CSV table of C-alpha atoms in Angstrom, one decimal:
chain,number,residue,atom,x,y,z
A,1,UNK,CA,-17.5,14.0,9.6
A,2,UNK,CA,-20.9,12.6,10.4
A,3,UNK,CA,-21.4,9.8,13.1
A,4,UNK,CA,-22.7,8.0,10.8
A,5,UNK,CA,-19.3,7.8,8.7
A,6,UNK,CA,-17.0,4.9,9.4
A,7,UNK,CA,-13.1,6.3,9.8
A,8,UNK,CA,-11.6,6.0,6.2
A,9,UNK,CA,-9.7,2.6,7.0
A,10,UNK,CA,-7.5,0.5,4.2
A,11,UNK,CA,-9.9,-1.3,1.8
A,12,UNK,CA,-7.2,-3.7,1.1
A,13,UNK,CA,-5.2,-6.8,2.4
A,14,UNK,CA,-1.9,-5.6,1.7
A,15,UNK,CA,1.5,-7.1,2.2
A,16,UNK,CA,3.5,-4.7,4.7
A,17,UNK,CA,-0.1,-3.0,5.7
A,18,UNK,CA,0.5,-0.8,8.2
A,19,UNK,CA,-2.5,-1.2,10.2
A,20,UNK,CA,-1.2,-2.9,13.2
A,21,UNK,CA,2.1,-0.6,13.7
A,22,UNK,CA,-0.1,2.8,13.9
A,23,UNK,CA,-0.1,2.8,17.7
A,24,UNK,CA,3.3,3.6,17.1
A,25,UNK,CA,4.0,5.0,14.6
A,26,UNK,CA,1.2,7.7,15.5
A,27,UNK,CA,4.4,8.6,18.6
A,28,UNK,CA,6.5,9.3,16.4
A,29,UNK,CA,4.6,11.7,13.7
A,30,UNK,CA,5.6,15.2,13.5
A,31,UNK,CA,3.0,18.1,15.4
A,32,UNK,CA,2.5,20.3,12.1
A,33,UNK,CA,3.9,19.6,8.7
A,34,UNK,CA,2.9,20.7,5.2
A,35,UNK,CA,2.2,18.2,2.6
A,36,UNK,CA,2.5,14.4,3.3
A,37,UNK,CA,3.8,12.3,0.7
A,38,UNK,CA,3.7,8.8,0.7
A,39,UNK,CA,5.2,7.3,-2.3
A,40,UNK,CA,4.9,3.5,-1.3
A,41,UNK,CA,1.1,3.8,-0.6
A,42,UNK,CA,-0.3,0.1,0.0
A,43,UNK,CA,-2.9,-0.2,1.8
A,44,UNK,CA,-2.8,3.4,2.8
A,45,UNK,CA,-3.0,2.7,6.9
A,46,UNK,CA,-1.1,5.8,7.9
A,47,UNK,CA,-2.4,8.3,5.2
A,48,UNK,CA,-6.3,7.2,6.7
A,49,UNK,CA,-4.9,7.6,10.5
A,50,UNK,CA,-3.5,11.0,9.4
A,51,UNK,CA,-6.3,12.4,7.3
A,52,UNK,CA,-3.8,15.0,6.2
A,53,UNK,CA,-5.4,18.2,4.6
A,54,UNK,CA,-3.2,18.2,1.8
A,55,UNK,CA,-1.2,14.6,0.7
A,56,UNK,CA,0.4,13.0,-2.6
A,57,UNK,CA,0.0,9.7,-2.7
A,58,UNK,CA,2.0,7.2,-5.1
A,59,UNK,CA,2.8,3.5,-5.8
A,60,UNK,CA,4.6,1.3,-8.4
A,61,UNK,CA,1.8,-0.9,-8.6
A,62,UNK,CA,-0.3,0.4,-11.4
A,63,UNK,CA,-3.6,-1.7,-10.8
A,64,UNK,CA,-3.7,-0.9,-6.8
A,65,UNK,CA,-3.3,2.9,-8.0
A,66,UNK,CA,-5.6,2.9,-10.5
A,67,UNK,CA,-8.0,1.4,-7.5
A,68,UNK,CA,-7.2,4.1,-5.3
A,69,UNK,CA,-8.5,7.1,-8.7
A,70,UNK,CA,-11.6,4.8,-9.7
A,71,UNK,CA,-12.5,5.0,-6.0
A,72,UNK,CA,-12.0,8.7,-5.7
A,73,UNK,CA,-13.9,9.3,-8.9
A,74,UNK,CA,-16.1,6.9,-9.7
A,75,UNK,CA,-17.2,5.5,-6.3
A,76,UNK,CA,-21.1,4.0,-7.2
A,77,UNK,CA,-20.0,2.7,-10.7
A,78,UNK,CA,-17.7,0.4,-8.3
A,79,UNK,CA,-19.9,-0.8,-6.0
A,80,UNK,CA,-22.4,-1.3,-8.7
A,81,UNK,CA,-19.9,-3.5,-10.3
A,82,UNK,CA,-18.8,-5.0,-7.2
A,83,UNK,CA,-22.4,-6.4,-6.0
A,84,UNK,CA,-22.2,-8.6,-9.6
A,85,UNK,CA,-19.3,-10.4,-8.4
A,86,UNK,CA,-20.1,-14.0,-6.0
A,87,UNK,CA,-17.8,-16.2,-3.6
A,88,UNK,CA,-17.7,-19.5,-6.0
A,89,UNK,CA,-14.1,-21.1,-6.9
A,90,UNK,CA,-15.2,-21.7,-10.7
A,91,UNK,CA,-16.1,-17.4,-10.7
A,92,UNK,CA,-12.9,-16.5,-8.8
A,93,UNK,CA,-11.0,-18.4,-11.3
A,94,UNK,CA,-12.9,-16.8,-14.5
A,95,UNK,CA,-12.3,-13.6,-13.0
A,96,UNK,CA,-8.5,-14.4,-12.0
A,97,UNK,CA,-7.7,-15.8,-15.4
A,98,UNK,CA,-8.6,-12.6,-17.0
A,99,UNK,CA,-5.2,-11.1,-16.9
A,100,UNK,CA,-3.5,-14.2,-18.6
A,101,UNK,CA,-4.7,-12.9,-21.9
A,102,UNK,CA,-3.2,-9.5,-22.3
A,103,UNK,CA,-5.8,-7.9,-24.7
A,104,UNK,CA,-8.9,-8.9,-23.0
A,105,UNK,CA,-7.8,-7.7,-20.1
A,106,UNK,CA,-7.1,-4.3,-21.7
A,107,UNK,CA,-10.7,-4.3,-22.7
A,108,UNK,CA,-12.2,-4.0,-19.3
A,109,UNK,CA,-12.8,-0.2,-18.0
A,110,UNK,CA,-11.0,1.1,-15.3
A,111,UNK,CA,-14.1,0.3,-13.0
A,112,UNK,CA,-13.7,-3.3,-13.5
A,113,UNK,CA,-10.0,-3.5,-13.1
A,114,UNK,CA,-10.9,-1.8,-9.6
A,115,UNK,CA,-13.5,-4.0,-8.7
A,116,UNK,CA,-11.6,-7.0,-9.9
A,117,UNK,CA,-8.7,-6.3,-7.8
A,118,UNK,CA,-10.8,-5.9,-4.4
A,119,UNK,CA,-12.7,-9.0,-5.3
A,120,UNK,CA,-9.8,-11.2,-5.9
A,121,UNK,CA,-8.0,-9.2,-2.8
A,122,UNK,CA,-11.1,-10.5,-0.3
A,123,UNK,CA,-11.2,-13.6,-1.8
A,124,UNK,CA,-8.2,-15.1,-2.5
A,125,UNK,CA,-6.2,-17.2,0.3
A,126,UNK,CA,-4.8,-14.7,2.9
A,127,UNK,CA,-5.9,-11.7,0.7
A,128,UNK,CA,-2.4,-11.7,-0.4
A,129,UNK,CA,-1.6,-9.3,-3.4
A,130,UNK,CA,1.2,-11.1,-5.5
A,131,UNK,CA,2.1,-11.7,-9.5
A,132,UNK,CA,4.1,-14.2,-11.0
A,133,UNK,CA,7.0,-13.2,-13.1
A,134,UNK,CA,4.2,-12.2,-16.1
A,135,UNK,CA,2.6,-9.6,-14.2
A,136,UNK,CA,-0.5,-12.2,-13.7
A,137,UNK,CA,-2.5,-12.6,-10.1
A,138,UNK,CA,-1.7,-16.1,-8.8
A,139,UNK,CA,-3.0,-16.1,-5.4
A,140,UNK,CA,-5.8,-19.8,-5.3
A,141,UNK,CA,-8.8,-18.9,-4.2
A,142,UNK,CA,-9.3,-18.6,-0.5
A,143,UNK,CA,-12.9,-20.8,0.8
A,144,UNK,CA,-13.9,-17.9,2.8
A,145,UNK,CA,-17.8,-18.2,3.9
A,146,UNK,CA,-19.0,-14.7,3.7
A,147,UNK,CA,-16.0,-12.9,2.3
A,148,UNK,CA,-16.7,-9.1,2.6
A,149,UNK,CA,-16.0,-7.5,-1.1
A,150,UNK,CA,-18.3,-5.1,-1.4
A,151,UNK,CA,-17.7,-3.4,2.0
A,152,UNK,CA,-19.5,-0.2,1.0
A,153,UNK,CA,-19.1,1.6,4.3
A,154,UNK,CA,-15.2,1.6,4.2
A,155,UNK,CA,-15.1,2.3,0.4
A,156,UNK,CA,-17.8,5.1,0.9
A,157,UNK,CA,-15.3,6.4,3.6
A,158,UNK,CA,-11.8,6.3,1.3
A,159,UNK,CA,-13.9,8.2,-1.2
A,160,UNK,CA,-15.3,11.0,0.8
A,161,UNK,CA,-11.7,11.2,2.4
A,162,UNK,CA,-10.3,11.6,-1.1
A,163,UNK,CA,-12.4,14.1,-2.0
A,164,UNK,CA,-12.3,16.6,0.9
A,165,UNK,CA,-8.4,16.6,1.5
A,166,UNK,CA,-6.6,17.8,-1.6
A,167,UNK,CA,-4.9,14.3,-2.6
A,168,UNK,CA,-3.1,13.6,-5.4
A,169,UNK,CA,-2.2,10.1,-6.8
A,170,UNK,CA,0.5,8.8,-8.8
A,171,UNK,CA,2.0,5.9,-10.2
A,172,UNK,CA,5.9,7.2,-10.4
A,173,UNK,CA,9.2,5.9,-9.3
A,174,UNK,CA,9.4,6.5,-5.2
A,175,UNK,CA,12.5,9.2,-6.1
A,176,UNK,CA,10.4,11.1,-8.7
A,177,UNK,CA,7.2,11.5,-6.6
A,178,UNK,CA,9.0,13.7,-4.0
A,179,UNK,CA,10.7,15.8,-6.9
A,180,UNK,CA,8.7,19.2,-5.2
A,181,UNK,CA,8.9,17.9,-1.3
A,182,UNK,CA,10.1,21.0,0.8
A,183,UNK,CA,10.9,22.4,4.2
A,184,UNK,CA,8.3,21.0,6.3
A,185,UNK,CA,6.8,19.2,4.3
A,186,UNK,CA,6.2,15.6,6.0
A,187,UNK,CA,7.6,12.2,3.9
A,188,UNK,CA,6.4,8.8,5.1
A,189,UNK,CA,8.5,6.4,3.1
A,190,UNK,CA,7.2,2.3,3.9
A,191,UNK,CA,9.1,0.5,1.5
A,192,UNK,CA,9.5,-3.4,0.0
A,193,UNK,CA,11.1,-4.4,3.6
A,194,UNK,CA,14.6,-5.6,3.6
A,195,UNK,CA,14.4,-9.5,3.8
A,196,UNK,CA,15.1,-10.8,7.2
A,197,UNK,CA,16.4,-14.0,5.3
A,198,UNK,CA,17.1,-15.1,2.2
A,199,UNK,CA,14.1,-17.1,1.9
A,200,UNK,CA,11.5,-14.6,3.7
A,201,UNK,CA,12.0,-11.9,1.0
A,202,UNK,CA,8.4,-10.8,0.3
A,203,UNK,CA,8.6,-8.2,-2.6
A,204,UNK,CA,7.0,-9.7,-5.3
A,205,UNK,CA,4.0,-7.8,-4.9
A,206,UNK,CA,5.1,-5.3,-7.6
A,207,UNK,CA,7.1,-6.9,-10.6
A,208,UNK,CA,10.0,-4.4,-9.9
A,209,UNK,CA,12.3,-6.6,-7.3
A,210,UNK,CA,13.1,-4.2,-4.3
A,211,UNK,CA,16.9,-4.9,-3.0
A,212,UNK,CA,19.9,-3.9,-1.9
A,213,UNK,CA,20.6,-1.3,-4.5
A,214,UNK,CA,16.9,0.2,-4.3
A,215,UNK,CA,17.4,0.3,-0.5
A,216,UNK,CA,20.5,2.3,-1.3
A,217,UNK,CA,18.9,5.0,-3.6
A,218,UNK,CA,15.9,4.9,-1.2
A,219,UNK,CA,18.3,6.1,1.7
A,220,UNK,CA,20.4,8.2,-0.8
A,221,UNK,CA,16.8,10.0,-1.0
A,222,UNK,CA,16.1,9.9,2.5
A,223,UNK,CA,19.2,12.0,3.3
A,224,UNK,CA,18.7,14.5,0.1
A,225,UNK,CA,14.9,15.2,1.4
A,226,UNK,CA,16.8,15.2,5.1
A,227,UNK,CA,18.7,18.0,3.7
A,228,UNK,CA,15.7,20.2,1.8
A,229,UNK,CA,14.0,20.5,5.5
A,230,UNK,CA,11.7,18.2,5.2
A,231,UNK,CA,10.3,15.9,8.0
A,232,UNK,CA,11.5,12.2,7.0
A,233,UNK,CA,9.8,8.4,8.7
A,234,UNK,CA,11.0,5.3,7.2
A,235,UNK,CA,9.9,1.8,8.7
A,236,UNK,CA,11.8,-1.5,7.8
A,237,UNK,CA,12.9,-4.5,9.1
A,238,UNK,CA,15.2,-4.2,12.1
A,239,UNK,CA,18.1,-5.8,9.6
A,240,UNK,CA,22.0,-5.1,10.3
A,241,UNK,CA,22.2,-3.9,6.6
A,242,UNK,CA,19.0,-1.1,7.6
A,243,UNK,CA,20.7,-0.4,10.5
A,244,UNK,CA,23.3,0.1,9.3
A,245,UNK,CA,23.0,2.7,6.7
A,246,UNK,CA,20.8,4.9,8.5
A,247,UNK,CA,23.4,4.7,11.7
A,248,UNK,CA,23.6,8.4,11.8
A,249,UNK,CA,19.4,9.0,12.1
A,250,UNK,CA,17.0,8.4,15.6
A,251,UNK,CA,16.2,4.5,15.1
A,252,UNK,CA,13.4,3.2,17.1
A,253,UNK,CA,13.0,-0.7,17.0
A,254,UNK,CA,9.2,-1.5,17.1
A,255,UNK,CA,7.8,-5.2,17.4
A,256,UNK,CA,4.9,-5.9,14.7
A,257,UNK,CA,3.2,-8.9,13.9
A,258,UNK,CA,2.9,-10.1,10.7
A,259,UNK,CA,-0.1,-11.8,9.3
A,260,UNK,CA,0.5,-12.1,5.6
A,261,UNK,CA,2.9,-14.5,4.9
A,262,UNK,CA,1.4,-18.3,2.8
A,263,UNK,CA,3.2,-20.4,5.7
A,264,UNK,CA,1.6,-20.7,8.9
A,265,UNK,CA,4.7,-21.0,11.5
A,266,UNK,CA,6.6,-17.7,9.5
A,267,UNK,CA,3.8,-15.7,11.4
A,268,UNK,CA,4.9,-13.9,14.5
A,269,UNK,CA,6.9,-11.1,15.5
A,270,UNK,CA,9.8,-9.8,13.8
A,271,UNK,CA,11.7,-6.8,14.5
A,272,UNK,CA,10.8,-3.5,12.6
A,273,UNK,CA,12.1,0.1,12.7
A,274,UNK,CA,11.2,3.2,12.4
A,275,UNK,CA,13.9,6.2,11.1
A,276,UNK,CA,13.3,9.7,11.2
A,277,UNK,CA,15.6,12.9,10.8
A,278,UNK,CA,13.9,14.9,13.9
């Protein structure tokens, strides 16, 4: 990689993001491993600190993984289309509103559904990702002075990493993603967290709710890939009911702060983990 290249870094405020656990995280990753598999992708903080040689990459949220392909394929069509975009409310609104009408909004090109999403993502207040129970974006917009959207030099970086390391995308169910994982292969799962209380519960990022049952399967999974050979790392929150149902794997309990949440005094600390099978 040329000097000149900025480290391939998430392009994206995303709930969860990873960004600020790598320090740890980065203890607890396994010395040589196969093919990484994330299939709750996000932001993508870990897969860009890894730079794995060989990955497959997956998320439930169709327009942040059709973000992830338009960038790998079509990287100068998006920041073409991104340099048209400006920081006014009455634009962020025009451009927001476009999903309310389901037929226009499957008339724009994959480009523009890219470019749209990292707009609105810079933009809107506390670059929070989140739908409404329609599927549509319903985040106000966010008064930011100069708000970085075109950010070319990260973008630039996520594409040449996605070209030169053998990555494959998907937009699967988490299970169905890590159908070929094997011995040694290496499978970062970073999931909907399990609410801390009943009111914090941030998984509306993705229409699919993400509870107790799915945190069931997801561990049900966890011990099935624990079982094929593979290298396993799960974070969540340090909850009893986590806890709990991993009791029999090395827990590490890791403080993290969290930035994205719409009320002011929720932001702090709270108690994460980390669970791996090695």
């Amino acid at each position: 990689m040329g000097k000149s290249m900025v480290q391939a870094q998430p392009f994206l405020k995303w709930a969860g993001g990873k960004r600020q656990l790598i320090p740890e995280i980065s203890k607890y990753i396994p010395s040589s491993y196969h093919t990484y598999f994330e299939p709750f992708i996000g932001a993508g903080a870990v897969l860009f600190h890894l730079q794995p040689e060989k990955a497959i990459i997956n998320d439930v949220n169709q327009e942040l993984v059709n973000t992830y392909k338009v960038i790998r394929d079509h990287v100068e069509e998006l920041l073409t289309d991104l340099r048209t975009h400006n920081n006014s409310s009455d634009y962020f609104y025009e451009l927001r509103n476009l999903d309310r009408d389901a037929d226009n909004y499957q008339q724009l090109s994959a480009i523009q559904k890219a470019s749209r999403l990292i707009y609105l993502n810079k933009t809107c207040f506390n670059g929070l990702y989140r739908v409404n129970q329609k599927g549509q974006f319903n985040v106000p917009f966010g008064k930011y002075k100069n708000p970085n959207f075109i950010n070319e030099d990260v973008i630039r970086s996520v594409h040449h990493f996605l070209n030169q390391a053998d990555v494959e995308i998907f937009n699967h169910d988490f299970q169905e993603v890590v159908n070929k994982a094997k011995q040694g292969d290496f499978v970062y799962f970073d999931p909907p967290y399990d609410p801390v209380s009943t009111t914090s519960s941030f998984t509306n990022y993705a229409l699919q709710g993400f509870g107790k049952e799915e945190q069931l399967r997801l561990r049900d999974l966890f011990i099935d890939l624990d079982k094929r050979g593979c290298y396993v790392l799960l974070s969540n929150s340090a909850t009893d009911f986590i806890k709990d149902i991993y009791s029999e794997y090395r827990t590490e309990i890791v403080g993290a702060t969290r930035n994205i949440n719409s009320v002011g005094s929720k932001r702090g600390k709270i108690q994460e983990v980390l669970i791996m099978n090695y």
